[in-house]
Structures are given as C-alpha cells and as structure tokens.
Short mmCIF file of C-alpha atoms and ligand atoms in Angstrom, two decimals:
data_model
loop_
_atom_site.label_atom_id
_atom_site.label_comp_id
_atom_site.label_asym_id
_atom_site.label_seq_id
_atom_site.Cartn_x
_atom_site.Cartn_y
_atom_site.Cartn_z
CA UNK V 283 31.50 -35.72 -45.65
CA UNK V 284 27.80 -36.26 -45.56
CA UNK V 285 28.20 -36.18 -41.37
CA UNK V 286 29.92 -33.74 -41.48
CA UNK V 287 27.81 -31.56 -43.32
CA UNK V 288 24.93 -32.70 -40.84
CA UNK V 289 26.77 -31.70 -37.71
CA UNK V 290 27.79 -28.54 -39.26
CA UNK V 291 23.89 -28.11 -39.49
CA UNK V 292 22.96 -28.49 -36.48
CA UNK V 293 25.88 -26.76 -34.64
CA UNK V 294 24.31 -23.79 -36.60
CA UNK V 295 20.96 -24.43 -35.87
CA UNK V 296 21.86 -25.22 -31.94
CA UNK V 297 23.99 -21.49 -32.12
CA UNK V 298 20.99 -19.72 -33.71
CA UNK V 299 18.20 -21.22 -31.21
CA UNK V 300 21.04 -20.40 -28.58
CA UNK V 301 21.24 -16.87 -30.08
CA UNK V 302 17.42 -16.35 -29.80
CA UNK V 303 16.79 -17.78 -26.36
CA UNK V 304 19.37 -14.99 -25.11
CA UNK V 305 17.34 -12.38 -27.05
CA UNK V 306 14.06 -13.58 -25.69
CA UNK V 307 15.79 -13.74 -22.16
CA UNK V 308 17.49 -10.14 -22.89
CA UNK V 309 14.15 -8.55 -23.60
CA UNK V 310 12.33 -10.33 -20.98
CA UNK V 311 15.00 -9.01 -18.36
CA UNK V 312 14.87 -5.57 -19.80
CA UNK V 313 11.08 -5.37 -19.99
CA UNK V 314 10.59 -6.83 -16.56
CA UNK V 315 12.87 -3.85 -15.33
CA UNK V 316 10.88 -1.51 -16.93
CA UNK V 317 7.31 -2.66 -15.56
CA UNK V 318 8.99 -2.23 -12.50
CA UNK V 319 10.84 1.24 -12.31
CA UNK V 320 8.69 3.96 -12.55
CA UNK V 321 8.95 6.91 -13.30
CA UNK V 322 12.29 5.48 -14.29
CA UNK V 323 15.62 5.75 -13.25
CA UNK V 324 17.89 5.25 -10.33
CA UNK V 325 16.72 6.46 -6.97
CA UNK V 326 19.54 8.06 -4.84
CA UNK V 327 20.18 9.49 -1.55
CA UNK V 328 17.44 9.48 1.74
CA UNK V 329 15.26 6.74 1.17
CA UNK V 330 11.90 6.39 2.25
CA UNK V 331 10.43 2.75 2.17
CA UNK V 332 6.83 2.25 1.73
CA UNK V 333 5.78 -1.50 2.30
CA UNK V 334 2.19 -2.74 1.31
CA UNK V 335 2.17 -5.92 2.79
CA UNK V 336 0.32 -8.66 1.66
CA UNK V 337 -2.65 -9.80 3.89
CA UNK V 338 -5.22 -10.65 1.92
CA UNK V 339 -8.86 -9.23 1.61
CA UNK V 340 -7.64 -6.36 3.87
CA UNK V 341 -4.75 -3.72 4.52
CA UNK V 342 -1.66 -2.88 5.99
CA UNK V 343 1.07 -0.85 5.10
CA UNK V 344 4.44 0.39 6.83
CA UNK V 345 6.56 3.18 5.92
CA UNK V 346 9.83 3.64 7.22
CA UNK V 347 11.64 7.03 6.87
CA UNK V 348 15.21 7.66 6.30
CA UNK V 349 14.89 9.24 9.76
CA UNK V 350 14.79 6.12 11.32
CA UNK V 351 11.22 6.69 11.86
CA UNK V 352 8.19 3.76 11.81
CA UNK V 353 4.72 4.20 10.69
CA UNK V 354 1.61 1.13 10.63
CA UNK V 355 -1.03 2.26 8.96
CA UNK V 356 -3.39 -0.72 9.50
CA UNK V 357 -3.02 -4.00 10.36
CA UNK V 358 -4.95 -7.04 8.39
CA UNK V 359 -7.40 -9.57 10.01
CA UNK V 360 -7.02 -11.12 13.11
CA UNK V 361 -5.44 -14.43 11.52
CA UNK V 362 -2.41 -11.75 10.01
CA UNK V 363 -1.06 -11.27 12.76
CA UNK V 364 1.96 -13.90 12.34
CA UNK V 365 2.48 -12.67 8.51
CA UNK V 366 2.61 -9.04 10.29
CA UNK V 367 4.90 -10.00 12.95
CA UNK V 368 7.38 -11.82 10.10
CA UNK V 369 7.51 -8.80 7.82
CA UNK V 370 8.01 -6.31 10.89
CA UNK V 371 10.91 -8.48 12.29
CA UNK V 372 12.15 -9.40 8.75
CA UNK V 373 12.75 -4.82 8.82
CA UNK V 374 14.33 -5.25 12.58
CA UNK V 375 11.10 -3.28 13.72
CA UNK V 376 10.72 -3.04 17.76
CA UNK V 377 9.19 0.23 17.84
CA UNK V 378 6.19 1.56 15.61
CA UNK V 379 6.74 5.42 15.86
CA UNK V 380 3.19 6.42 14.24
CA UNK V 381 0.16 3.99 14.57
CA UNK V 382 -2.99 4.68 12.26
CA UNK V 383 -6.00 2.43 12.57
CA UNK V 384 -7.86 4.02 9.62
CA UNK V 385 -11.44 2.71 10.68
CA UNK V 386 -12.34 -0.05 12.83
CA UNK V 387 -13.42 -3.11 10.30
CA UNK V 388 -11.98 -6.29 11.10
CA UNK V 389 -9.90 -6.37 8.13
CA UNK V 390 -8.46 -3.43 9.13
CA UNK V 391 -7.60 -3.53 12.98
CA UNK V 392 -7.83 -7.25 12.84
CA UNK V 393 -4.21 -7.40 14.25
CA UNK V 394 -3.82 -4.09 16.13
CA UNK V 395 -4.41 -5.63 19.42
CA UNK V 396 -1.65 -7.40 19.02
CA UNK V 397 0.61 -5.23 17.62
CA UNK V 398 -0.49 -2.81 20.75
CA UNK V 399 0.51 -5.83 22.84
CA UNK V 400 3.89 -6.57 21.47
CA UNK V 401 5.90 -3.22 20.01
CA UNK V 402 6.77 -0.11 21.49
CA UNK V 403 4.09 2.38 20.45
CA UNK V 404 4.59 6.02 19.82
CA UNK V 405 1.49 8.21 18.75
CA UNK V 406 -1.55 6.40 17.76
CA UNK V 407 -4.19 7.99 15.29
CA UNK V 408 -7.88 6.52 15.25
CA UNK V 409 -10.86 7.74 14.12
CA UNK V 410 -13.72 8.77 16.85
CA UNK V 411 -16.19 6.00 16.31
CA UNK V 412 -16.52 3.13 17.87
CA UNK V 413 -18.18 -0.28 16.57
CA UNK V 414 -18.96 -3.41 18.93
CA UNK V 415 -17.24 -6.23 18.20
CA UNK V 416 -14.96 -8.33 20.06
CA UNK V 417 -11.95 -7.40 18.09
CA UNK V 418 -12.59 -3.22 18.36
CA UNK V 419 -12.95 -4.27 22.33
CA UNK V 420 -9.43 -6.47 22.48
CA UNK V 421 -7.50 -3.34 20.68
CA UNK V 422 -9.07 -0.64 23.25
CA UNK V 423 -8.31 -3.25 25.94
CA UNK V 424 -4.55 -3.15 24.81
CA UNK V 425 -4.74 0.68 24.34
CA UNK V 426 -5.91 0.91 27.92
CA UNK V 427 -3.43 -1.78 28.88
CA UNK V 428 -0.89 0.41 27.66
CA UNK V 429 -1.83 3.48 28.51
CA UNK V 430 -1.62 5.01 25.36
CA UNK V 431 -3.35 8.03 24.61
CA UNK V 432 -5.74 8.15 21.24
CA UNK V 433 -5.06 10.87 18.96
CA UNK V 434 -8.01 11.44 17.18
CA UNK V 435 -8.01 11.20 13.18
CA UNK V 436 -9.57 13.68 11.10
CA UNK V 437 -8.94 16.30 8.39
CA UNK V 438 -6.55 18.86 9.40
CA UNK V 439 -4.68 16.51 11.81
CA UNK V 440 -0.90 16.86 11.02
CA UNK V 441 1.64 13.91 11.33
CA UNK V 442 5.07 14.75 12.35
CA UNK V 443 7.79 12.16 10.25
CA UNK V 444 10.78 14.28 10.50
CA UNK V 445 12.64 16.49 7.86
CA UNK V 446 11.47 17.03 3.81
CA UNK V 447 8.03 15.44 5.26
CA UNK V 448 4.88 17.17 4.92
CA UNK V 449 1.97 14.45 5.98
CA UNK V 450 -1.67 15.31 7.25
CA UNK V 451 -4.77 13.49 7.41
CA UNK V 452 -7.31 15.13 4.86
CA UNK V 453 -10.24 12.98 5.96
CA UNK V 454 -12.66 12.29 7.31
CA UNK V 455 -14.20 16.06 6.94
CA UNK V 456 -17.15 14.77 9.26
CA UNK V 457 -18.44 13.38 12.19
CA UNK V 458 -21.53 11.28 11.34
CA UNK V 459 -21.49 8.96 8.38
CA UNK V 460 -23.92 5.97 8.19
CA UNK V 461 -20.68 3.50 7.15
CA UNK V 462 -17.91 3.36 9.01
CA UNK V 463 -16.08 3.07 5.74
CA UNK V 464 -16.30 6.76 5.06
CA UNK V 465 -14.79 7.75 8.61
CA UNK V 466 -11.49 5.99 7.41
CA UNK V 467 -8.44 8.08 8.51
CA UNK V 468 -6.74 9.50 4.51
CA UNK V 469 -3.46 10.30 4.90
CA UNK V 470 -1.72 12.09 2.69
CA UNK V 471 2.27 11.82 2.56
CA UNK V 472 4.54 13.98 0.94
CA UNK V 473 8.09 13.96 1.10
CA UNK V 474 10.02 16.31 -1.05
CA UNK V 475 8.57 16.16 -4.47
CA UNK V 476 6.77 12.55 -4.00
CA UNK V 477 3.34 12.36 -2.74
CA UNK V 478 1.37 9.25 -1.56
CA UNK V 479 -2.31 9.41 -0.83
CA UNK V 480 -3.38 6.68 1.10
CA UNK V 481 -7.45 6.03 1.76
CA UNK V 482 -8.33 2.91 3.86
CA UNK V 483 -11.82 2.37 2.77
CA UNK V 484 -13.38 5.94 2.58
CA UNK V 485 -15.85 6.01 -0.38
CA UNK V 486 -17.53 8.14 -2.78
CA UNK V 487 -19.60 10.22 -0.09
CA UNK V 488 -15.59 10.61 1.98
CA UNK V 489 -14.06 11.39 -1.26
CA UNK V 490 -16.29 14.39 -2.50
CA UNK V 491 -15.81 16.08 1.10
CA UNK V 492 -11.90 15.96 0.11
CA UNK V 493 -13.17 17.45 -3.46
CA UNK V 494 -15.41 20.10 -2.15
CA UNK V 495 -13.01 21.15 0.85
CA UNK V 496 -10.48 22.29 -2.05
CA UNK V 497 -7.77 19.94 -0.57
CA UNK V 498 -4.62 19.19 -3.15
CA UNK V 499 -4.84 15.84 -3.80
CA UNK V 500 -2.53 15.54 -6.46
CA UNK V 501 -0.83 12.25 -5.59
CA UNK V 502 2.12 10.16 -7.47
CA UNK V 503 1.01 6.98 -5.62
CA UNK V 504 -2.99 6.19 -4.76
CA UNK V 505 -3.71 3.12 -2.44
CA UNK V 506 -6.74 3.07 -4.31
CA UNK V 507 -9.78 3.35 -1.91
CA UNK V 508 -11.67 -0.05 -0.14
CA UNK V 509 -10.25 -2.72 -1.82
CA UNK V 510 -10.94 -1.32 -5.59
CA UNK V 511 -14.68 -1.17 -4.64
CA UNK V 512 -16.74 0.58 -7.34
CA UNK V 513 -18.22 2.55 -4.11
CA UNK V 514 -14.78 4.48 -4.15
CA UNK V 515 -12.30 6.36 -6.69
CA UNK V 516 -15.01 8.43 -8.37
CA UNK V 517 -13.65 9.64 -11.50
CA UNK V 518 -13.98 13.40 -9.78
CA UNK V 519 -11.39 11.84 -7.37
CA UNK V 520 -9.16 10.06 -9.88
CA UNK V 521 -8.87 12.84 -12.26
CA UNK V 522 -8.41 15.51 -8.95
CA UNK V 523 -5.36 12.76 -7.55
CA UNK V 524 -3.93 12.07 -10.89
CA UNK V 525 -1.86 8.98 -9.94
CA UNK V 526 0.77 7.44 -12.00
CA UNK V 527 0.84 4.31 -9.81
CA UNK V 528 -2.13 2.88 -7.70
CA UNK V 529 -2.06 0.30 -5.24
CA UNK V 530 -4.95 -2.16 -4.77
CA UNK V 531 -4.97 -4.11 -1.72
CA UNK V 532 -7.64 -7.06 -2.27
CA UNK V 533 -7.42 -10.61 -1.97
CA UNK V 534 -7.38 -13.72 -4.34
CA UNK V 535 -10.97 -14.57 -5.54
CA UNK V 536 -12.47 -12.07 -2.04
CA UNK V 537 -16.40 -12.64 -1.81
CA UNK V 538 -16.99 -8.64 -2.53
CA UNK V 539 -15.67 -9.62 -6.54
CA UNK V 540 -13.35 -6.48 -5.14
CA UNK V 541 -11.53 -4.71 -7.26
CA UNK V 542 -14.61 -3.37 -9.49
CA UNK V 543 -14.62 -3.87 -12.80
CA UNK V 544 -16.08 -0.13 -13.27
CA UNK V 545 -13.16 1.45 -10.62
CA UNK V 546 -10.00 -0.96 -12.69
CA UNK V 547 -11.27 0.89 -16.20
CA UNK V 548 -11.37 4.52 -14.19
CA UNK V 549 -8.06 3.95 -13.04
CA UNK V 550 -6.58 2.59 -16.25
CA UNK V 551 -8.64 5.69 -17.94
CA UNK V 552 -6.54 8.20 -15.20
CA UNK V 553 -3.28 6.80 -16.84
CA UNK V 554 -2.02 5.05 -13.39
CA UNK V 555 0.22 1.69 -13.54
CA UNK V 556 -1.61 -0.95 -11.10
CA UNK V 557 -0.79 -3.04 -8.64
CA UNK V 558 -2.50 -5.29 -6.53
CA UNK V 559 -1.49 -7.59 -3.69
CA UNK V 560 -3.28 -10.42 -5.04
CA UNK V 561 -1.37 -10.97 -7.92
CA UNK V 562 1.98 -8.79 -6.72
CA UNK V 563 2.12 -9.59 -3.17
CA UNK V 564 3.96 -7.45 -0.79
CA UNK V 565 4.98 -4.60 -2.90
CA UNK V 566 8.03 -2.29 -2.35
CA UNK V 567 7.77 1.25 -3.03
CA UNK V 568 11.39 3.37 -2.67
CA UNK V 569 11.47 6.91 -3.53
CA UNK V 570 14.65 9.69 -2.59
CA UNK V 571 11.36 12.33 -2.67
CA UNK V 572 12.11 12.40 -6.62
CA UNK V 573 11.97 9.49 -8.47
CA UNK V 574 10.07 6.44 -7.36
CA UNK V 575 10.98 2.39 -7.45
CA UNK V 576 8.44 -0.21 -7.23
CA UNK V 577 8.47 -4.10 -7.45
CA UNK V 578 7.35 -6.98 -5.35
CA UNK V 579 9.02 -7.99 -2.14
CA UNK V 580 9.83 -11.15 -0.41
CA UNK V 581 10.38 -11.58 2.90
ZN1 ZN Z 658 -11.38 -2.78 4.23
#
C-alpha cells in the first residue's frame, strides 16, 4: 500500500511539472508571437516584402512588391557578396528592377559591382559624388560595362514601384557636404497606409535639411540612420518620424561600438520596437499597406 501511495505521488507530481512545462511553453509561444507581430494582427491581401539582410557592419535591403517588382537598396562589403547572391536566389531574383547605392562607402557598395555584373538591372539611383577607391572604380567599371545610365539621387527624385506606391528620395537636400555620409540617398516608401523611411548613413547635418525642408517624415518603420551612430537620429528627427519599429543594421562587436548608447535610449524614448541584425539577423518585414509583420528570416 505504502508503493502504492508513492507512485500515486509521483504520477501527480510528474502530471503537475507536465502541466507547468506546457504553461511555460504556452506563454513562451504566445509571447514570442507577440514580440513579433506588430502592430498586430493578420496581414492580408497584396503583399509587399521588405528584406534587411544580414551583412554585418554594413547594409542591404531588398523589397519586393506585389507587382512583381525588385528593389536593392545597398549592397554590404565586398566579402557579402556570396551571402547576397544566396538570399537573392533563395527569392528566385534574376532581375533587380530599382538599384539604389545610397553613398559610396565600402560597406555600402561593397558588392554592387557584382551585383551590376551578374543581374539584370533596371534603373539605378546614386548619389553625384564620387570617392577613389578601388571598389567605387570596379562598380563604375560594371556600370560602364553595362551601359547603364546613372540616375542621380537627391531630394525630390521620385521612384516609380507600381500601383498604391508613393516612394521618393527626400535627401540629400544638397550638393556639398564634407562626409560622404550625409549625401546618402533617403528613401522614403509608402504604400497605402504603411510608410518606411529608409536613411543609409545620412547624419544629423542630412537629417535637419529633411526637418527644415518641411518634408513628412512620419514613418511606421525607420532603418535607423548609419549603423545606430549617435551622429544620426537626432531627437528633432525621431520625434518628426515617429516610428513604431526601427531597424538597426550593425554588426556583432563592429569597431565604431555602433549602435550608440545615446541614439538606442532616443529611440526607445520615441516609443519604437528595435531590431538589429546583429542579434535578429535577416529580418522580414510584410505589410498589405495596413498592418505590418515582422520576425527574423532564414534562408
Ligand atoms: Zn555605413
């Protein structure tokens, strides 16, 4: 009787610990969805696909419209270039319908060249400034290769990505800048009620032109400007864009100690959810021009 009593015990005390592992893995599973849906619910209909892909201390990011339509907007460091050719064959890419090269630092036209070389190009957007370095000279070799003509990319500069899409370069607002940062190409993307401002590396000096040229830069989605650098996302800026997300592309442990300590507590002050590559990866942004899903994305 004794044993039995015993087993009895410890069937109970096996069902209860059985009973709270499920609850643990219940809330855990439930929670998990939550950090990743925002702002919640269950996107329908025409899909647009915003990739930021994982390269690093650098950026790139791809959008693909329910049109059928493909867009680069930078493209890592020169070692990338195998990573970028994975993820764009991983999506069935052959064609890149809208090229941006944002500014030409290494880590962000690292792999252009080679994407020049290897997909069919549509329109490509840079910048007018030029910087010497072997890699800015191997992508205008491949441009000339090509025979592609360089739209230049400034404010005002309007992006054609089919039907419900509104997207124009608001920046840069100038021609002479002392760092190239601040002549990065910002894009901003709207389709239907979503809106995605994306900044390659302008900074402070970039992001008051956008203030004082009364542009709307109320945004759902910030890529947050160079990296997290405290030299961009002035609190001006962050409380003008409003974000609910931002997206930080940085690297693991980068030499710049990017993102800034100062820009992570602005951003978390402005109310936005963050991501970063370093710790998300690739991350996966869908949105039907209403509501918006986000998670990390394998490939
Ligand atoms: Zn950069």
């Amino acid at each position: 009787m004794g044993l039995s009593i015993f087993f009895k015990r410890s069937f109970i005390k096996s069902i209860a610990l059985f009973m709270i592992v499920l609850a643990f893995f219940t809330w855990s599973v439930v929670w998990g969805l939550a950090q990743n849906t925002a702002p919640g619910g269950i996107i329908t209909g025409k899909v647009m696909a915003v990739f930021f892909v994982d390269v690093g201390q650098a950026d790139c990011i791809f959008i693909h419209t329910p049109n059928n339509l493909n867009m680069l907007i930078d493209a890592g460091n020169r070692e990338d270039y195998p990573q970028i050719n994975r993820f764009l064959q991983a999506q069935n890419v052959t064609r890149l319908d809208v090229v941006v090269a944002t500014h030409p630092h290494e880590d962000h036209i690292g792999s252009m060249e080679e994407i020049i070389r290897n997909f069919q190009i549509g329109k490509l957007y840079m910048p007018k400034v030029s910087t010497a370095t072997r890699t800015f000279e191997g992508l205008l070799q491949a441009i000339r290769i090509k025979g592609l003509k360089v739209n230049v990319a400034k404010a005002g500069v309007k992006i054609d990505l089919g039907p419900g899409f509104t997207s124009e370069f608001i920046a840069p607002n100038n021609d002479d800048y002392d760092d190239l940062n601040n002549y990065s190409g910002v894009i901003k993307v709207s389709y239907h009620k979503v809106a995605l401002l994306l900044t390659g590396d302008a900074e402070r000096i970039s992001e008051q032109e956008m203030l004082d040229k009364g542009y709307d830069l109320k945004a759902d989605v910030l890529k947050v400007g160079h990296h997290g650098s405290n030299s961009s996302s002035s609190a001006a800026f962050l409380k003008q864009v409003a974000p609910s997300i931002a997206i930080i592309s940085v690297g693991v442990d980068n030499p710049y100690h990017h993102p800034g300590l100062s820009t992570l507590k602005r951003l978390a002050r402005s109310g936005a959810r963050i991501y970063r590559t370093d710790r998300d990866g690739t991350i996966r942004l869908l949105t039907d021009g209403d509501k918006i899903e986000i998670r990390n994305y394998r490939y």
